[in-house]
Short mmCIF file of C-alpha atoms and ligand atoms in Angstrom, two decimals:
data_model
loop_
_atom_site.label_atom_id
_atom_site.label_comp_id
_atom_site.label_asym_id
_atom_site.label_seq_id
_atom_site.Cartn_x
_atom_site.Cartn_y
_atom_site.Cartn_z
CA MET A 1 205.33 182.71 -154.69
CA ALA A 2 204.47 183.14 -158.36
CA THR A 3 205.10 186.45 -160.11
CA LEU A 4 202.53 188.24 -162.22
CA ILE A 5 204.25 190.27 -164.91
CA LEU A 6 202.23 193.10 -166.46
CA HIS A 7 202.32 194.32 -170.06
CA PRO A 8 204.36 197.49 -170.66
CA GLY A 9 202.49 200.54 -169.32
CA LYS A 10 199.84 198.46 -167.55
CA GLU A 11 201.30 199.28 -164.12
CA LYS A 12 199.63 202.72 -164.27
CA SER A 13 196.37 201.72 -162.63
CA VAL A 14 198.20 199.83 -159.87
CA LEU A 15 200.33 202.91 -159.22
CA ARG A 16 197.08 204.87 -158.85
CA ARG A 17 196.14 202.22 -156.25
CA HIS A 18 193.33 200.66 -158.20
CA PRO A 19 193.03 197.07 -156.90
CA TRP A 20 191.87 195.22 -160.04
CA LEU A 21 194.15 193.62 -162.65
CA PHE A 22 192.22 192.63 -165.76
CA SER A 23 193.34 189.77 -168.02
CA GLY A 24 194.38 192.26 -170.73
CA ALA A 25 196.96 193.85 -168.43
CA ILE A 26 198.77 190.61 -167.76
CA ALA A 27 201.76 189.48 -169.84
CA GLN A 28 202.62 186.35 -167.95
CA LEU A 29 202.42 184.39 -164.71
CA GLU A 30 205.86 183.16 -163.80
CA GLY A 31 205.67 180.12 -161.56
CA ARG A 32 202.58 178.24 -160.43
CA ALA A 33 199.63 179.60 -158.52
CA ARG A 34 196.33 178.02 -157.54
CA PRO A 35 193.11 180.06 -157.36
CA GLY A 36 193.27 182.43 -154.42
CA ASP A 37 197.03 182.17 -153.95
CA THR A 38 198.95 185.36 -153.31
CA VAL A 39 201.19 186.48 -156.19
CA ASP A 40 203.81 189.19 -156.56
CA VAL A 41 202.77 191.82 -159.10
CA VAL A 42 205.60 193.42 -161.08
CA SER A 43 205.79 195.86 -163.97
CA HIS A 44 207.12 194.73 -167.35
CA GLU A 45 210.51 196.06 -166.25
CA GLY A 46 210.37 193.99 -163.07
CA ARG A 47 209.48 196.79 -160.65
CA PRO A 48 207.66 195.33 -157.59
CA LEU A 49 204.17 196.88 -157.36
CA ALA A 50 201.86 194.93 -155.11
CA ARG A 51 200.74 191.59 -153.68
CA ALA A 52 197.49 190.28 -155.05
CA ALA A 53 195.10 187.31 -154.98
CA TRP A 54 195.16 185.18 -158.14
CA SER A 55 191.74 184.52 -159.75
CA PRO A 56 192.46 182.57 -162.95
CA ALA A 57 188.77 181.97 -163.78
CA SER A 58 187.77 185.64 -163.67
CA GLN A 59 188.32 188.49 -166.14
CA ILE A 60 189.60 190.33 -163.08
CA ARG A 61 192.62 188.03 -162.92
CA ALA A 62 194.04 189.42 -159.70
CA ARG A 63 192.92 191.72 -156.87
CA VAL A 64 195.44 193.62 -154.83
CA TRP A 65 195.72 192.80 -151.13
CA SER A 66 198.58 195.22 -150.51
CA PHE A 67 200.21 198.01 -152.50
CA ASN A 68 203.26 197.45 -150.30
CA ALA A 69 205.02 194.79 -152.38
CA GLU A 70 206.85 193.57 -149.28
CA GLU A 71 203.85 193.11 -147.02
CA THR A 72 203.28 189.45 -146.13
CA VAL A 73 199.71 188.29 -146.71
CA ASP A 74 199.07 185.96 -143.81
CA HIS A 75 196.72 185.57 -140.84
CA ALA A 76 198.26 188.65 -139.19
CA PHE A 77 197.62 190.70 -142.34
CA PHE A 78 193.87 189.97 -142.13
CA LYS A 79 193.87 190.68 -138.41
CA ARG A 80 195.32 194.15 -139.12
CA ARG A 81 192.98 194.94 -142.01
CA VAL A 82 189.84 193.72 -140.23
CA ALA A 83 190.73 195.56 -137.01
CA ALA A 84 191.34 198.77 -139.01
CA ALA A 85 187.96 198.49 -140.75
CA VAL A 86 186.15 197.99 -137.43
CA ALA A 87 188.08 200.89 -135.86
CA ARG A 88 187.17 203.21 -138.76
CA ARG A 89 183.47 202.71 -138.00
CA ALA A 90 184.01 203.17 -134.28
CA GLY A 91 185.59 206.53 -135.11
CA LEU A 92 182.41 207.87 -136.72
CA PRO A 93 179.86 208.92 -134.06
CA GLU A 94 176.86 208.36 -136.36
CA LEU A 95 177.86 204.69 -136.66
CA ALA A 96 179.08 204.00 -133.15
CA GLY A 97 175.74 202.90 -131.66
CA GLN A 98 174.27 201.06 -134.66
CA GLU A 99 173.06 197.49 -134.09
CA GLY A 100 173.11 196.83 -137.82
CA LEU A 101 176.44 197.91 -139.27
CA ARG A 102 178.61 197.06 -142.26
CA LEU A 103 182.04 196.29 -140.82
CA ILE A 104 183.92 195.47 -144.03
CA HIS A 105 183.04 196.98 -147.39
CA ALA A 106 185.32 194.97 -149.66
CA GLU A 107 187.77 196.96 -151.84
CA SER A 108 187.00 200.21 -150.02
CA ASP A 109 188.28 198.66 -146.80
CA GLY A 110 191.32 197.12 -148.49
CA LEU A 111 189.74 193.65 -148.55
CA PRO A 112 188.51 192.80 -152.08
CA GLY A 113 185.80 190.13 -152.08
CA VAL A 114 185.06 190.48 -148.36
CA ILE A 115 181.78 191.82 -146.96
CA ALA A 116 180.98 191.65 -143.26
CA ASP A 117 177.81 192.98 -141.64
CA ARG A 118 177.05 192.98 -137.94
CA TYR A 119 173.51 192.43 -136.65
CA GLY A 120 173.70 192.73 -132.88
CA ASP A 121 176.04 190.00 -131.67
CA THR A 122 175.97 188.10 -134.96
CA VAL A 123 178.32 188.87 -137.85
CA VAL A 124 177.50 187.72 -141.38
CA VAL A 125 180.34 187.38 -143.88
CA GLN A 126 180.14 187.10 -147.63
CA LEU A 127 183.24 185.99 -149.54
CA SER A 128 182.94 186.47 -153.28
CA THR A 129 186.41 185.94 -154.74
CA ALA A 130 188.97 183.13 -154.82
CA GLY A 131 191.35 185.17 -152.64
CA ALA A 132 188.74 185.94 -150.01
CA ASP A 133 187.55 182.32 -150.07
CA LYS A 134 191.04 181.05 -149.35
CA TRP A 135 191.40 183.19 -146.22
CA ARG A 136 187.98 182.32 -144.72
CA THR A 137 189.41 181.11 -141.38
CA ALA A 138 191.73 184.07 -140.90
CA ILE A 139 188.92 186.52 -141.79
CA ALA A 140 186.40 184.90 -139.44
CA ASP A 141 188.93 184.69 -136.60
CA SER A 142 189.94 188.33 -137.11
CA LEU A 143 186.30 189.44 -137.12
CA GLN A 144 185.60 187.59 -133.89
CA LYS A 145 188.66 189.13 -132.21
CA ALA A 146 187.89 192.65 -133.44
CA THR A 147 184.20 192.62 -132.45
CA GLY A 148 183.84 190.07 -129.65
CA CYS A 149 180.72 188.84 -131.48
CA ARG A 150 178.94 185.68 -130.33
CA ARG A 151 178.36 184.12 -133.74
CA ILE A 152 179.61 184.34 -137.30
CA TYR A 153 177.53 183.07 -140.21
CA GLU A 154 178.76 182.75 -143.80
CA ARG A 155 176.41 183.75 -146.64
CA SER A 156 178.70 183.15 -149.59
CA ASP A 157 175.89 182.30 -152.00
CA VAL A 158 176.26 185.28 -154.34
CA GLU A 159 176.06 184.69 -158.08
CA VAL A 160 179.41 186.36 -158.80
CA ARG A 161 181.20 183.45 -157.12
CA GLY A 162 180.39 181.52 -160.28
CA LEU A 163 182.67 183.85 -162.27
CA GLU A 164 185.46 182.83 -159.91
CA GLY A 165 184.76 179.12 -160.31
CA LEU A 166 183.51 178.94 -156.72
CA GLU A 167 180.49 177.05 -155.39
CA ALA A 168 178.01 178.58 -152.94
CA VAL A 169 179.00 178.18 -149.30
CA THR A 170 176.75 178.87 -146.31
CA GLY A 171 176.98 177.90 -142.65
CA TRP A 172 178.15 178.85 -139.19
CA LEU A 173 181.84 179.74 -138.91
CA TYR A 174 181.90 180.59 -135.22
CA GLY A 175 179.66 180.06 -132.18
CA ALA A 176 176.75 177.71 -131.66
CA ALA A 177 174.39 177.27 -134.61
CA SER A 178 171.16 179.18 -134.12
CA ASP A 179 168.02 179.67 -136.17
CA GLU A 180 166.75 182.42 -133.88
CA GLN A 181 165.13 185.37 -135.66
CA LEU A 182 167.50 188.36 -135.53
CA VAL A 183 166.00 191.78 -134.85
CA ILE A 184 167.89 195.06 -135.01
CA GLU A 185 166.83 198.56 -134.10
CA GLU A 186 167.40 201.17 -136.78
CA ASN A 187 166.40 204.81 -136.30
CA ASP A 188 164.08 203.71 -133.43
CA VAL A 189 162.30 201.10 -135.55
CA ARG A 190 162.71 197.35 -135.00
CA MET A 191 163.49 195.31 -138.10
CA ALA A 192 163.81 191.55 -138.51
CA VAL A 193 166.87 190.40 -140.44
CA ASP A 194 166.77 187.07 -142.24
CA ILE A 195 170.46 186.22 -142.49
CA PHE A 196 169.72 182.81 -144.07
CA ALA A 197 167.50 183.77 -147.00
CA GLY A 198 167.26 187.57 -147.05
CA HIS A 199 168.89 189.72 -149.75
CA LYS A 200 172.59 190.60 -149.39
CA THR A 201 173.46 189.45 -145.86
CA GLY A 202 169.81 189.91 -144.85
CA PHE A 203 169.29 193.67 -144.85
CA TYR A 204 169.98 196.82 -146.90
CA LEU A 205 172.18 198.60 -144.38
CA ASP A 206 173.34 201.07 -147.05
CA GLN A 207 169.97 202.91 -146.99
CA ARG A 208 170.00 203.62 -143.23
CA ASP A 209 170.51 207.41 -143.50
CA ASN A 210 168.11 207.71 -146.41
CA ARG A 211 165.39 205.90 -144.48
CA ARG A 212 165.90 208.38 -141.66
CA ARG A 213 165.52 211.17 -144.23
CA VAL A 214 162.14 209.74 -145.20
CA ALA A 215 161.03 209.81 -141.55
CA ALA A 216 161.93 213.49 -141.47
CA LEU A 217 159.92 214.21 -144.63
CA ALA A 218 156.84 212.08 -144.05
CA GLN A 219 154.70 214.14 -141.64
CA GLY A 220 151.12 214.32 -142.92
CA ARG A 221 152.06 212.93 -146.33
CA ARG A 222 150.60 210.17 -148.49
CA VAL A 223 153.61 207.95 -149.15
CA LEU A 224 154.20 205.33 -151.83
CA ASN A 225 157.18 203.02 -151.25
CA CYS A 226 158.08 201.04 -154.37
CA PHE A 227 160.36 197.97 -154.14
CA CYS A 228 159.75 198.02 -150.38
CA TYR A 229 161.50 194.70 -149.53
CA THR A 230 160.99 194.33 -145.74
CA ALA A 231 159.44 197.82 -145.40
CA GLY A 232 162.46 199.77 -144.17
CA PHE A 233 161.36 203.03 -145.83
CA SER A 234 157.67 202.34 -145.10
CA LEU A 235 158.13 201.98 -141.36
CA GLN A 236 160.31 205.10 -141.23
CA ALA A 237 157.56 206.99 -143.05
CA LEU A 238 155.00 205.79 -140.47
CA ALA A 239 157.39 206.73 -137.66
CA GLY A 240 157.66 210.17 -139.23
CA GLY A 241 153.91 210.68 -139.14
CA ALA A 242 152.83 209.76 -142.67
CA ARG A 243 149.08 209.93 -143.22
CA GLU A 244 149.14 206.74 -145.28
CA VAL A 245 151.85 204.43 -146.62
CA MET A 246 151.35 202.10 -149.56
CA SER A 247 154.18 199.58 -150.08
CA ILE A 248 154.76 197.56 -153.24
CA ASP A 249 157.03 194.57 -153.83
CA SER A 250 156.81 191.56 -156.13
CA SER A 251 158.17 189.19 -153.48
CA GLY A 252 155.62 187.48 -151.24
CA PRO A 253 158.22 186.45 -148.63
CA ALA A 254 159.59 190.03 -148.47
CA LEU A 255 156.08 191.37 -147.89
CA ALA A 256 155.44 188.73 -145.20
CA THR A 257 158.57 189.95 -143.37
CA ALA A 258 157.44 193.53 -143.99
CA ARG A 259 154.11 192.90 -142.27
CA GLY A 260 155.93 191.11 -139.46
CA ASN A 261 158.20 194.14 -139.06
CA LEU A 262 155.19 196.40 -138.69
CA ALA A 263 153.90 194.07 -135.95
CA LEU A 264 157.29 194.35 -134.20
CA ASN A 265 156.62 198.08 -133.83
CA PRO A 266 153.36 198.56 -131.89
CA GLN A 267 154.17 202.29 -131.59
CA LEU A 268 153.34 202.65 -135.30
CA ASP A 269 149.78 203.04 -136.57
CA ALA A 270 149.24 199.84 -138.56
CA ALA A 271 145.91 201.12 -139.94
CA ARG A 272 147.86 203.60 -142.09
CA ALA A 273 149.77 200.86 -143.94
CA THR A 274 148.64 199.03 -147.09
CA TRP A 275 150.58 196.39 -149.00
CA LEU A 276 150.54 195.39 -152.63
CA GLU A 277 152.26 192.30 -154.05
CA ALA A 278 152.83 193.35 -157.64
CA ASP A 279 155.30 194.28 -160.35
CA VAL A 280 156.10 197.96 -159.75
CA PHE A 281 156.20 198.78 -163.48
CA ALA A 282 152.60 197.64 -163.93
CA ALA A 283 151.38 198.82 -160.52
CA LEU A 284 152.55 202.41 -161.12
CA ARG A 285 150.62 202.52 -164.38
CA ASP A 286 147.51 201.14 -162.67
CA LEU A 287 147.75 203.72 -159.89
CA ARG A 288 148.14 206.40 -162.54
CA SER A 289 144.99 205.34 -164.38
CA SER A 290 143.04 205.17 -161.12
CA GLY A 291 143.87 208.87 -160.62
CA ASP A 292 145.75 208.37 -157.33
CA ARG A 293 148.18 211.05 -156.17
CA TYR A 294 151.00 210.81 -153.63
CA ASP A 295 153.04 213.40 -151.73
CA LEU A 296 156.20 211.33 -151.33
CA ILE A 297 157.31 208.43 -153.53
CA VAL A 298 160.35 206.22 -152.90
CA LEU A 299 161.83 204.24 -155.79
CA ASP A 300 164.56 201.87 -154.64
CA PRO A 301 164.71 199.22 -157.37
CA PRO A 302 167.12 196.28 -157.56
CA LYS A 303 170.25 196.55 -159.68
CA PHE A 304 169.03 196.89 -163.28
CA ALA A 305 172.56 196.95 -164.77
CA HIS A 306 175.25 194.61 -163.49
CA THR A 307 177.90 196.18 -165.70
CA ALA A 308 178.22 199.25 -167.91
CA ALA A 309 177.36 196.99 -170.87
CA HIS A 310 173.78 196.72 -169.59
CA ALA A 311 173.45 200.45 -168.94
CA GLU A 312 171.20 201.09 -171.93
CA ARG A 313 168.55 198.55 -170.99
CA ALA A 314 168.79 199.71 -167.39
CA ALA A 315 168.32 203.32 -168.50
CA ARG A 316 164.99 202.44 -170.12
CA ALA A 317 163.80 200.74 -166.94
CA TYR A 318 164.86 203.64 -164.71
CA LYS A 319 163.21 206.11 -167.05
CA ASP A 320 159.98 204.13 -167.10
CA ILE A 321 159.47 204.00 -163.33
CA ASN A 322 160.66 207.57 -162.72
CA LEU A 323 158.37 208.91 -165.43
CA THR A 324 155.28 207.24 -164.02
CA ALA A 325 156.22 208.11 -160.43
CA LEU A 326 156.66 211.79 -161.35
CA ARG A 327 153.21 211.78 -162.93
CA LEU A 328 151.75 210.31 -159.73
CA LEU A 329 153.06 213.14 -157.53
CA ALA A 330 150.71 215.79 -156.19
CA PRO A 331 151.86 219.41 -156.67
CA GLY A 332 154.83 220.10 -154.36
CA GLY A 333 155.37 216.35 -153.98
CA LEU A 334 158.73 214.66 -153.39
CA LEU A 335 160.40 211.85 -155.29
CA MET A 336 163.26 209.92 -153.70
CA SER A 337 164.78 207.88 -156.50
CA TYR A 338 167.76 205.52 -156.47
CA SER A 339 170.02 203.50 -158.67
CA CYS A 340 172.31 200.86 -157.17
CA SER A 341 173.69 199.81 -160.58
CA GLY A 342 177.47 200.08 -160.66
CA GLY A 343 177.26 200.51 -164.45
CA VAL A 344 175.09 203.64 -164.17
CA SER A 345 177.03 206.69 -162.99
CA ALA A 346 175.49 209.47 -160.89
CA GLU A 347 175.73 211.74 -163.93
CA LEU A 348 173.94 209.26 -166.20
CA PHE A 349 171.29 208.59 -163.57
CA GLN A 350 170.55 212.31 -163.27
CA LYS A 351 170.23 212.53 -167.07
CA ILE A 352 167.80 209.61 -167.12
CA VAL A 353 165.62 211.16 -164.42
CA ALA A 354 165.78 214.54 -166.19
CA GLY A 355 164.50 212.84 -169.35
CA ALA A 356 161.71 211.24 -167.34
CA ALA A 357 160.66 214.61 -165.88
CA LEU A 358 160.65 216.16 -169.34
CA ASP A 359 158.44 213.40 -170.75
CA ALA A 360 156.20 213.48 -167.69
CA GLY A 361 155.72 217.21 -168.22
CA ARG A 362 156.81 217.96 -164.63
CA THR A 363 159.28 220.59 -163.49
CA ALA A 364 161.47 218.96 -160.87
CA ARG A 365 164.33 220.30 -158.78
CA ILE A 366 167.07 218.46 -156.93
CA VAL A 367 166.63 219.10 -153.22
CA GLN A 368 169.40 216.72 -152.19
CA ARG A 369 171.80 214.18 -153.66
CA LEU A 370 171.80 210.93 -151.75
CA GLN A 371 174.31 208.14 -151.25
CA GLY A 372 175.06 205.11 -149.12
CA ALA A 373 175.66 205.37 -145.38
CA ALA A 374 179.11 205.98 -143.89
CA ASP A 375 179.72 202.30 -143.14
CA HIS A 376 179.74 201.83 -146.95
CA PRO A 377 182.67 204.15 -147.72
CA VAL A 378 184.08 204.63 -151.21
CA ASP A 379 187.87 204.49 -151.58
CA LEU A 380 188.76 207.41 -153.87
CA ALA A 381 191.09 205.13 -155.81
CA PHE A 382 188.17 202.74 -156.47
CA PRO A 383 185.27 204.67 -158.03
CA GLU A 384 183.54 201.35 -158.86
CA GLY A 385 182.67 201.21 -155.16
CA ASP A 386 180.33 204.18 -155.60
CA TYR A 387 177.30 202.11 -156.59
CA LEU A 388 174.40 203.73 -154.71
CA LYS A 389 173.22 207.12 -155.88
CA GLY A 390 169.95 208.86 -155.27
CA LEU A 391 168.10 212.07 -155.94
CA LEU A 392 165.55 213.78 -153.75
CA LEU A 393 163.39 215.84 -156.10
CA GLN A 394 160.56 218.24 -155.54
CA VAL A 395 158.05 218.86 -158.31
CA ASP A 396 155.96 221.95 -158.99
N1 SAH B 1 164.16 199.64 -150.22
C1 SAH B 1 164.49 198.36 -149.64
C2 SAH B 1 165.41 197.54 -150.53
C3 SAH B 1 164.88 197.25 -151.91
S1 SAH B 1 165.59 195.85 -152.66
C4 SAH B 1 165.06 198.58 -148.25
O1 SAH B 1 165.28 199.73 -147.86
O2 SAH B 1 165.29 197.60 -147.53
C5 SAH B 1 164.67 195.65 -154.11
C6 SAH B 1 163.33 194.98 -153.93
O3 SAH B 1 162.69 195.05 -155.19
C7 SAH B 1 163.33 193.52 -153.55
O4 SAH B 1 162.55 193.34 -152.39
C8 SAH B 1 162.65 192.77 -154.73
O5 SAH B 1 161.77 191.75 -154.31
C9 SAH B 1 161.87 193.88 -155.37
N2 SAH B 1 161.61 193.78 -156.81
C10 SAH B 1 162.46 193.46 -157.80
N3 SAH B 1 161.88 193.62 -159.01
C11 SAH B 1 160.61 194.06 -158.76
C12 SAH B 1 159.52 194.43 -159.60
N4 SAH B 1 159.63 194.39 -160.92
N5 SAH B 1 158.38 194.85 -159.00
C13 SAH B 1 158.28 194.88 -157.66
N6 SAH B 1 159.29 194.58 -156.83
C14 SAH B 1 160.44 194.15 -157.37
#
């Protein structure tokens, strides 16, 4: 095994159990390692620190598998880590009965580069780093053993694989190939999940609790759901008794699935739903000039900033939509607003929204701070994992 020697002092973050080793921390690789190989990480003085996956193409040159420098990284290692991640979810009553569930949340479950989501008896895995890619078979086998699932599909077609020098990989890893439409039940609403072409692994599981919150708030309200994707928030609003729900997304296929999802739920009043295929930035302005008012607005945009370096441009975009949305609220109305940009902290996001309220001339109060669901935990040693933050605001 090759040995990764750090620059003097650069062991500090590893000692605080942060799993990333950036190129600037590395003095030398002693021995030979291919992408994804496991390397020993040692301090400049030769103190053993960790075992990590080597990613020569990435600025994050290595990601720690184990902070126990003696732990062997083999098939059995993945079996232990995967079983522990599945058991953690089983230990949380709110997650126990979920048909759609994130089983492995990468670094925060001790498995950098590995995402696994369960949709009924199908598990979808996404491997985004050289290390994760190398252990595909062990990870899939461990997932099957830990869950007893019928099928495992790989959706490793994320852009970040490019930074690792990896090509896109998709296909069945376990069980008979199937192109059957998957449907899960979430908060008593049925939702189709397109594991082949949908976003992420097919569904935004991280918003499960927040969608339920919308159901609880929707009674009698006029709701506007911006960036609706497959209508998760919209259908929860209808289930919660919304008077009317307008949903906006720029993606035709997403809206087609959204309409299909409404049809999957005959208990909901379809006459209360309207759909708009449009750019939210422009649509909000148009709604504003038409004099429309809403009682509850959801803003769940895509990631505007991929890294902190893009935070400024992202800030302008967040401010723009929040400003117009605040202006569109009726007195006493509610705004549920999110950022899923890793480069925008909760503190910065709150400042941006505060600036938007000021410019909109609306007094707004935080009713609740919102985050991802419990199957998307954040390891305290890895604050980068805390990507989803939201505010529930009430205006005067
Ligand atoms: N709230 C959704 C997830 C939203 S994902 C849920 O709970 O499932 C973000 C969505 O924003 C995607 O569907 C994407 O098509 C859409 N989108 C991205 N940019 C947009 C824009 N400028 N205007 C409208 N929709 C946009």
